[in-house]
Short mmCIF file of C-alpha atoms in Angstrom, two decimals:
data_model
loop_
_atom_site.label_atom_id
_atom_site.label_comp_id
_atom_site.label_asym_id
_atom_site.label_seq_id
_atom_site.Cartn_x
_atom_site.Cartn_y
_atom_site.Cartn_z
CA MET C 1 -5.19 -1.74 -0.39
CA ALA C 2 -1.49 -0.47 -0.25
CA PRO C 3 -0.06 1.01 2.74
CA ALA C 4 1.43 4.29 1.68
CA ALA C 5 5.00 4.89 2.49
CA ASP C 6 4.24 7.80 4.83
CA GLU C 7 1.32 6.32 6.63
CA ALA C 8 1.97 6.32 10.38
CA LYS C 9 0.83 3.15 12.24
CA SER C 10 0.59 2.99 15.96
CA GLY C 11 0.95 0.06 18.07
CA ASN C 12 3.75 -1.87 20.24
CA GLY C 13 3.24 0.31 23.25
CA GLY C 14 2.18 3.59 21.17
CA GLN C 15 5.54 3.75 19.10
CA ILE C 16 4.88 5.13 15.77
CA GLN C 17 6.50 3.45 12.76
CA ARG C 18 8.84 5.78 10.80
CA PRO C 19 8.14 6.47 7.31
CA PHE C 20 9.86 4.38 4.42
CA THR C 21 10.15 1.26 6.32
CA PHE C 22 10.02 -2.01 4.46
CA ASN C 23 6.21 -2.32 4.33
CA GLU C 24 4.90 -5.85 4.00
CA ILE C 25 3.48 -6.49 0.80
CA VAL C 26 1.90 -9.76 -0.36
CA LEU C 27 2.57 -10.58 -3.89
CA ARG C 28 -0.20 -12.45 -5.71
CA ASN C 29 2.04 -13.82 -8.33
CA ARG C 30 5.33 -15.80 -8.13
CA LEU C 31 7.75 -13.22 -9.57
CA THR C 32 11.29 -14.01 -10.34
CA ALA C 33 14.56 -11.94 -10.30
CA LEU C 34 18.01 -11.88 -11.47
CA VAL C 35 20.87 -10.05 -9.53
CA VAL C 36 24.00 -9.26 -11.45
CA ASP C 37 26.69 -7.89 -9.00
CA GLY C 38 30.33 -8.47 -8.95
CA ASP C 39 30.47 -7.57 -5.32
CA ASN C 40 29.79 -10.84 -3.21
CA PHE C 41 28.23 -8.83 -0.40
CA CYS C 42 25.99 -6.72 -2.54
CA ARG C 43 24.83 -9.53 -4.53
CA LEU C 44 23.89 -11.80 -1.63
CA LEU C 45 22.30 -8.75 0.13
CA GLN C 46 20.01 -7.95 -2.86
CA GLN C 47 19.22 -11.54 -3.03
CA GLY C 48 18.28 -11.63 0.54
CA ILE C 49 16.12 -8.53 0.12
CA LEU C 50 14.12 -9.88 -2.83
CA GLN C 51 13.66 -13.23 -1.36
CA ALA C 52 12.28 -11.55 1.86
CA TYR C 53 9.64 -10.21 -0.57
CA GLY C 54 9.04 -13.77 -1.88
CA LEU C 55 10.85 -13.45 -5.18
CA GLN C 56 12.51 -16.54 -6.58
CA THR C 57 15.94 -15.14 -7.10
CA GLN C 58 18.86 -16.07 -8.84
CA THR C 59 22.47 -14.42 -9.03
CA VAL C 60 25.55 -14.01 -11.18
CA ASP C 61 28.68 -12.21 -10.58
CA ASN C 62 29.43 -11.02 -14.13
CA GLY C 63 27.86 -9.44 -17.01
CA ASP C 64 28.90 -12.36 -19.35
CA ALA C 65 27.11 -14.89 -17.16
CA ALA C 66 24.05 -12.83 -17.19
CA VAL C 67 23.83 -12.70 -20.82
CA GLU C 68 24.54 -16.55 -21.23
CA LEU C 69 21.88 -17.40 -18.69
CA ILE C 70 19.18 -15.14 -20.58
CA ALA C 71 20.37 -16.35 -24.01
CA SER C 72 19.83 -19.88 -22.61
CA GLY C 73 16.18 -19.18 -22.15
CA ALA C 74 15.91 -18.09 -18.44
CA LYS C 75 13.11 -15.52 -18.01
CA PHE C 76 12.88 -13.14 -15.21
CA ASP C 77 10.42 -10.38 -14.08
CA LEU C 78 13.12 -8.32 -12.65
CA ILE C 79 16.84 -7.82 -13.22
CA LEU C 80 19.06 -5.90 -11.05
CA ILE C 81 22.35 -5.14 -12.65
CA ASP C 82 25.41 -3.29 -11.52
CA MET C 83 27.42 -1.00 -13.85
CA LEU C 84 30.93 -2.08 -12.88
CA LEU C 85 31.18 -5.80 -13.46
CA PRO C 86 33.88 -8.20 -14.41
CA ILE C 87 34.37 -10.06 -17.76
CA LEU C 88 31.61 -8.07 -19.38
CA ASP C 89 30.31 -4.55 -17.88
CA GLY C 90 26.97 -3.68 -16.83
CA LEU C 91 26.33 -1.48 -19.74
CA GLU C 92 27.26 -3.72 -22.53
CA ALA C 93 25.54 -6.73 -20.74
CA THR C 94 22.45 -4.38 -20.65
CA ARG C 95 22.78 -3.68 -24.23
CA ARG C 96 23.10 -7.53 -25.14
CA ILE C 97 20.24 -8.41 -22.98
CA ARG C 98 17.69 -5.82 -24.61
CA ALA C 99 19.08 -6.82 -28.12
CA MET C 100 17.76 -10.42 -27.37
CA GLY C 101 14.22 -8.84 -27.13
CA VAL C 102 14.10 -8.99 -23.26
CA ASN C 103 11.63 -6.46 -22.17
CA CYS C 104 11.49 -7.10 -18.44
CA LYS C 105 12.10 -4.44 -15.81
CA MET C 106 15.82 -3.58 -15.47
CA LEU C 107 17.22 -1.68 -12.69
CA GLY C 108 20.71 -0.38 -12.84
CA VAL C 109 21.77 -0.54 -9.18
CA THR C 110 25.26 0.86 -8.70
CA ALA C 111 27.54 2.94 -6.42
CA PHE C 112 28.07 5.50 -9.23
CA SER C 113 26.05 8.67 -8.56
CA GLY C 114 27.16 10.76 -11.44
CA GLU C 115 24.78 12.19 -14.35
CA ARG C 116 27.15 10.92 -16.93
CA GLU C 117 26.78 7.34 -15.59
CA ARG C 118 23.13 7.67 -15.18
CA GLN C 119 22.64 8.77 -18.73
CA ALA C 120 24.82 5.98 -20.06
CA PHE C 121 23.01 3.23 -18.04
CA LEU C 122 19.62 4.57 -19.23
CA ALA C 123 20.90 4.72 -22.86
CA ALA C 124 22.08 1.09 -22.53
CA GLY C 125 18.57 -0.03 -21.79
CA VAL C 126 17.76 0.00 -17.96
CA ASP C 127 14.40 1.38 -16.93
CA LEU C 128 15.56 3.05 -13.79
CA PHE C 129 19.10 4.05 -12.52
CA VAL C 130 19.33 3.56 -8.78
CA GLU C 131 22.31 4.67 -6.70
CA LYS C 132 23.01 2.03 -4.08
CA PRO C 133 21.57 1.26 -1.63
CA LEU C 134 18.25 -0.10 -3.18
CA GLY C 135 15.75 1.05 -0.66
CA PRO C 136 11.87 0.08 -0.22
CA GLU C 137 10.99 3.52 -1.50
CA VAL C 138 12.20 2.37 -4.91
CA LEU C 139 11.71 -1.35 -4.79
CA ILE C 140 8.16 -1.69 -3.43
CA PRO C 141 6.42 0.39 -6.18
CA ILE C 142 8.17 -1.67 -8.62
CA LEU C 143 7.20 -4.90 -7.09
CA ARG C 144 3.58 -3.82 -6.75
CA GLU C 145 3.84 -2.96 -10.62
CA LEU C 146 5.21 -6.16 -11.45
CA ASP C 147 2.60 -7.98 -9.34
CA GLY C 148 -0.10 -6.19 -11.24
CA GLN C 149 -1.56 -4.50 -8.34
CA TYR C 150 -1.04 -1.10 -9.78
CA PRO C 151 -0.99 -0.05 -13.35
CA SER C 152 2.37 0.76 -14.97
CA ILE C 153 3.56 4.22 -14.89
CA MET H 1 20.47 -6.72 34.80
CA GLU H 2 16.71 -7.01 34.38
CA VAL H 3 15.23 -7.51 31.01
CA VAL H 4 13.68 -4.16 31.14
CA GLN H 5 16.78 -2.20 31.76
CA ILE H 6 18.57 -4.04 29.01
CA GLN H 7 15.95 -3.31 26.69
CA ARG H 8 15.95 0.46 27.52
CA ARG H 9 19.91 0.26 27.20
CA LEU H 10 19.37 -1.10 23.80
CA VAL H 11 16.95 1.42 22.62
CA ASP H 12 19.16 4.16 23.92
CA PHE H 13 22.20 2.59 22.32
CA THR H 14 20.71 1.97 19.06
CA LYS H 15 19.35 5.60 18.74
CA SER H 16 23.06 6.65 19.51
CA LEU H 17 24.27 4.85 16.47
CA PHE H 18 22.07 7.05 14.17
CA MET H 19 22.81 10.31 16.18
CA GLU H 20 26.41 9.96 17.14
CA VAL H 21 28.44 13.07 16.86
CA ILE H 22 32.02 12.42 16.71
CA PRO H 23 34.56 15.24 16.22
CA SER H 24 36.21 15.15 13.02
CA LYS H 25 39.91 15.00 12.53
CA LYS H 26 41.27 18.41 11.59
CA ASN H 27 44.00 19.70 9.54
CA LYS H 28 44.00 17.02 6.77
CA THR H 29 45.22 19.78 4.55
CA GLY H 30 48.41 20.17 6.57
CA THR H 31 49.46 16.56 5.59
CA LEU H 32 49.11 17.24 1.78
CA ARG H 33 52.35 17.92 0.02
CA HIS H 34 52.65 19.20 -3.56
CA THR H 35 55.43 17.96 -5.83
CA ASN H 36 57.74 20.12 -8.05
CA LEU H 37 55.28 19.25 -10.99
CA LEU H 38 52.53 21.20 -9.58
CA THR H 39 52.06 24.85 -10.35
CA LYS H 40 51.08 27.33 -7.48
CA ILE H 41 47.69 27.78 -9.11
CA SER H 42 47.28 23.96 -9.05
CA VAL H 43 48.21 23.61 -5.40
CA LEU H 44 45.76 26.48 -4.57
CA CYS H 45 42.96 24.65 -6.50
CA LEU H 46 43.80 21.39 -4.70
CA ILE H 47 43.68 23.08 -1.25
CA CYS H 48 40.47 24.65 -2.09
CA LEU H 49 39.11 21.15 -3.34
CA VAL H 50 40.12 19.73 0.07
CA LEU H 51 38.65 22.57 1.92
CA LEU H 52 35.43 22.24 0.15
CA LEU H 53 35.22 18.63 0.81
CA LEU H 54 35.91 19.08 4.49
CA VAL H 55 33.18 21.71 4.70
CA VAL H 56 30.61 20.27 2.70
CA VAL H 57 30.94 16.94 3.90
CA ASP H 58 28.96 16.84 7.37
CA ARG H 59 31.09 15.01 9.59
CA GLU H 60 28.65 15.07 12.48
CA LYS H 61 26.65 12.33 10.92
CA GLY H 62 25.43 9.33 12.83
CA LEU H 63 27.22 5.91 12.25
CA LEU H 64 24.22 4.44 10.64
CA ASP H 65 21.40 5.68 8.35
CA SER H 66 17.89 4.42 7.56
CA GLN H 67 19.23 1.68 5.21
CA PHE H 68 20.30 -0.23 8.36
CA LEU H 69 16.87 0.15 9.83
CA GLN H 70 15.29 -1.12 6.73
CA LEU H 71 17.46 -4.23 6.73
CA GLN H 72 16.20 -4.85 10.43
CA GLN H 73 12.69 -4.67 9.26
CA LEU H 74 13.43 -7.63 6.82
CA GLN H 75 14.34 -9.85 9.96
CA ASP H 76 11.51 -12.04 11.11
CA GLU H 77 10.97 -15.47 12.61
CA SER H 78 11.77 -17.22 9.32
CA ASN H 79 15.09 -15.38 9.08
CA PRO H 80 15.89 -14.42 12.72
CA ASP H 81 19.77 -13.98 11.95
CA PHE H 82 19.45 -11.90 8.73
CA VAL H 83 21.09 -8.70 10.19
CA VAL H 84 23.78 -10.38 12.03
CA GLU H 85 24.70 -12.64 8.91
CA VAL H 86 24.45 -9.41 6.57
CA VAL H 87 26.67 -7.46 9.05
CA SER H 88 29.26 -10.36 9.48
CA LEU H 89 29.46 -10.75 5.58
CA PHE H 90 30.07 -6.90 5.12
CA PHE H 91 33.01 -6.87 7.60
CA ASP H 92 34.54 -9.95 6.12
CA ASP H 93 34.34 -8.39 2.72
CA SER H 94 35.49 -5.03 3.98
CA GLU H 95 38.48 -6.42 5.85
CA LYS H 96 39.66 -8.09 2.51
CA LEU H 97 39.07 -4.83 0.57
CA LEU H 98 41.08 -2.63 3.19
CA ASN H 99 43.95 -5.17 2.93
CA GLU H 100 43.91 -4.93 -0.76
CA LEU H 101 43.90 -1.13 -0.47
CA THR H 102 46.78 -1.20 1.99
CA ILE H 103 48.89 -3.07 -0.56
CA ALA H 104 47.99 -1.09 -3.49
CA LEU H 105 48.71 2.27 -1.80
CA ASP H 106 52.03 0.75 -0.67
CA GLN H 107 53.24 0.27 -4.23
CA PRO H 108 56.10 2.37 -5.52
CA ASN H 109 53.87 3.31 -8.50
CA VAL H 110 50.25 3.39 -7.33
CA ASP H 111 47.65 2.08 -9.66
CA PHE H 112 45.00 4.76 -9.04
CA LYS H 113 42.41 3.12 -11.15
CA LYS H 114 42.76 -0.07 -9.07
CA VAL H 115 42.54 1.74 -5.80
CA ASP H 116 39.46 3.67 -7.13
CA GLY H 117 37.94 0.28 -8.06
CA TYR H 118 38.36 -1.07 -4.55
CA VAL H 119 36.89 2.16 -2.91
CA HIS H 120 34.05 2.01 -5.34
CA GLN H 121 33.32 -1.37 -4.17
CA LEU H 122 33.45 -0.48 -0.51
CA LYS H 123 31.30 2.49 -1.34
CA GLY H 124 28.71 0.23 -2.67
CA SER H 125 28.62 -2.35 -0.03
CA SER H 126 28.95 0.18 2.90
CA SER H 127 25.80 2.22 1.62
CA SER H 128 23.99 -1.02 1.25
CA ILE H 129 24.24 -1.90 4.99
CA GLY H 130 23.66 1.67 6.21
CA ALA H 131 27.10 2.57 7.43
CA GLN H 132 26.95 6.06 6.09
CA ARG H 133 30.22 7.54 7.66
CA VAL H 134 32.12 4.56 6.01
CA LYS H 135 30.46 5.50 2.74
CA ASN H 136 31.23 9.18 3.11
CA ALA H 137 34.75 8.37 3.93
CA CYS H 138 34.73 6.44 0.49
CA VAL H 139 33.36 9.55 -1.35
CA ASP H 140 36.37 11.56 -0.15
CA PHE H 141 38.60 8.78 -0.86
CA ARG H 142 37.42 8.68 -4.53
CA ASN H 143 37.99 12.28 -4.92
CA PHE H 144 41.63 12.00 -3.97
CA CYS H 145 41.93 9.07 -6.49
CA GLU H 146 40.71 11.11 -9.16
CA VAL H 147 43.22 13.61 -8.70
CA GLN H 148 45.85 10.91 -7.93
CA ASN H 149 46.80 12.51 -4.71
CA ILE H 150 48.74 9.62 -2.94
CA GLU H 151 48.79 11.37 0.53
CA GLY H 152 45.29 12.30 0.38
CA CYS H 153 44.54 8.64 -0.42
CA ARG H 154 46.61 7.21 2.42
CA THR H 155 44.83 9.71 4.73
CA CYS H 156 41.57 8.62 3.67
CA LEU H 157 42.46 4.88 3.90
CA GLN H 158 43.02 5.48 7.61
CA GLN H 159 39.95 7.25 7.98
CA VAL H 160 37.88 4.64 6.30
CA LYS H 161 39.73 1.92 8.54
CA GLN H 162 38.77 3.97 11.49
CA GLU H 163 35.17 4.27 10.59
CA CYS H 164 34.95 0.51 9.80
CA TYR H 165 36.41 -0.23 13.13
CA LEU H 166 34.20 1.94 15.05
CA VAL H 167 31.01 0.91 13.43
CA LYS H 168 31.91 -2.77 13.80
CA ASN H 169 32.56 -2.33 17.50
CA LYS H 170 29.21 -0.52 17.93
CA LEU H 171 27.19 -3.20 15.99
CA GLU H 172 29.03 -5.86 18.16
CA THR H 173 27.92 -4.17 21.38
CA LEU H 174 24.26 -3.78 19.73
CA PHE H 175 24.03 -7.56 19.00
CA ARG H 176 25.40 -8.41 22.36
CA LEU H 177 22.53 -6.43 24.05
CA GLU H 178 20.09 -8.10 21.71
CA GLN H 179 21.30 -11.51 22.68
CA GLN H 180 21.07 -10.56 26.54
CA ILE H 181 17.55 -9.68 26.15
CA VAL H 182 16.57 -12.63 24.29
CA ALA H 183 18.57 -14.92 26.61
CA SER H 184 16.72 -13.27 29.56
CA GLY H 185 13.43 -14.17 27.86
CA GLY H 186 12.61 -10.45 26.75
CA SER H 187 11.80 -9.37 23.00
CA ILE H 188 13.86 -6.84 21.02
CA PRO H 189 11.88 -3.41 21.51
CA MET H 190 10.97 -1.43 18.25
CA ILE H 191 13.12 1.59 17.83
CA GLU H 192 11.36 4.77 16.91
CA MET H 193 13.43 7.09 14.82
CA ASP H 194 12.80 10.31 13.03
CA PHE H 195 14.57 11.08 9.83
#
């Protein structure tokens, strides 16, 4: 049973938890993730968030390294990729990853917020365009979907 | 100070970070200059853009938004220093970015693409930690980069620095209060927020 994002819980002296908190979810499967972000802080933070949910997470700081890692045979259930990356940008890296036949869930997680960028990233092959920050309202349903707890949308 | 008093103080202080109203600096448009190259229409458009930015962007936002609370939710016994470490890393990185921006804007020929890149990076990291006023200042900053307005950029840089300094001080106070509670044998109280 999945706790809904807007379900209120009482406890701890009568205080009600606010909606959209990071709910605890128990993943039945061992999921793996790759974080591709050129910014040191964002890369480590996203890794920390995914690891907190129990995902085995690797990180790279540029698009070329991401493509090479996947070309070497590494497989991931989830890829978080930024748009603005050194060496090889996120759009081209995404195209090349998809061209290799990789069908895993890819989220374009970027500080860009424009419609033009959104369309470009989706056209490149990401499944979802997410303006930073990556919050639980986006991440949790995806993790549940990947874990097989819910059918794909 | 008794644990209960510190806990109460922590709750009130934490709530204030999300509700804080700080008067905005006025008359940014008064600092803008136009060069001989701009026509009267271009100047008017620029002023309208700035006014729009000042009116539309709500300056009375809290220092932090829900993303910070969400990061706190991830902290547990197995990762008790998660938030402190994340915050510390953010301010280390942002300090470097602000230094790079200062240097970039001091150049005789400003590379606005480079400046925009730094601001874009800071926008991403500040939003990821929930420092919404820093993020909003970055949004303004990028708009001035787009029109290559050097004075607007320099004003925004000062604004971003101020917002970073402010949120850093507040978070240091927050962590100090939390440490006092833990050192006194108490537990960190859950904060109830309505967004």
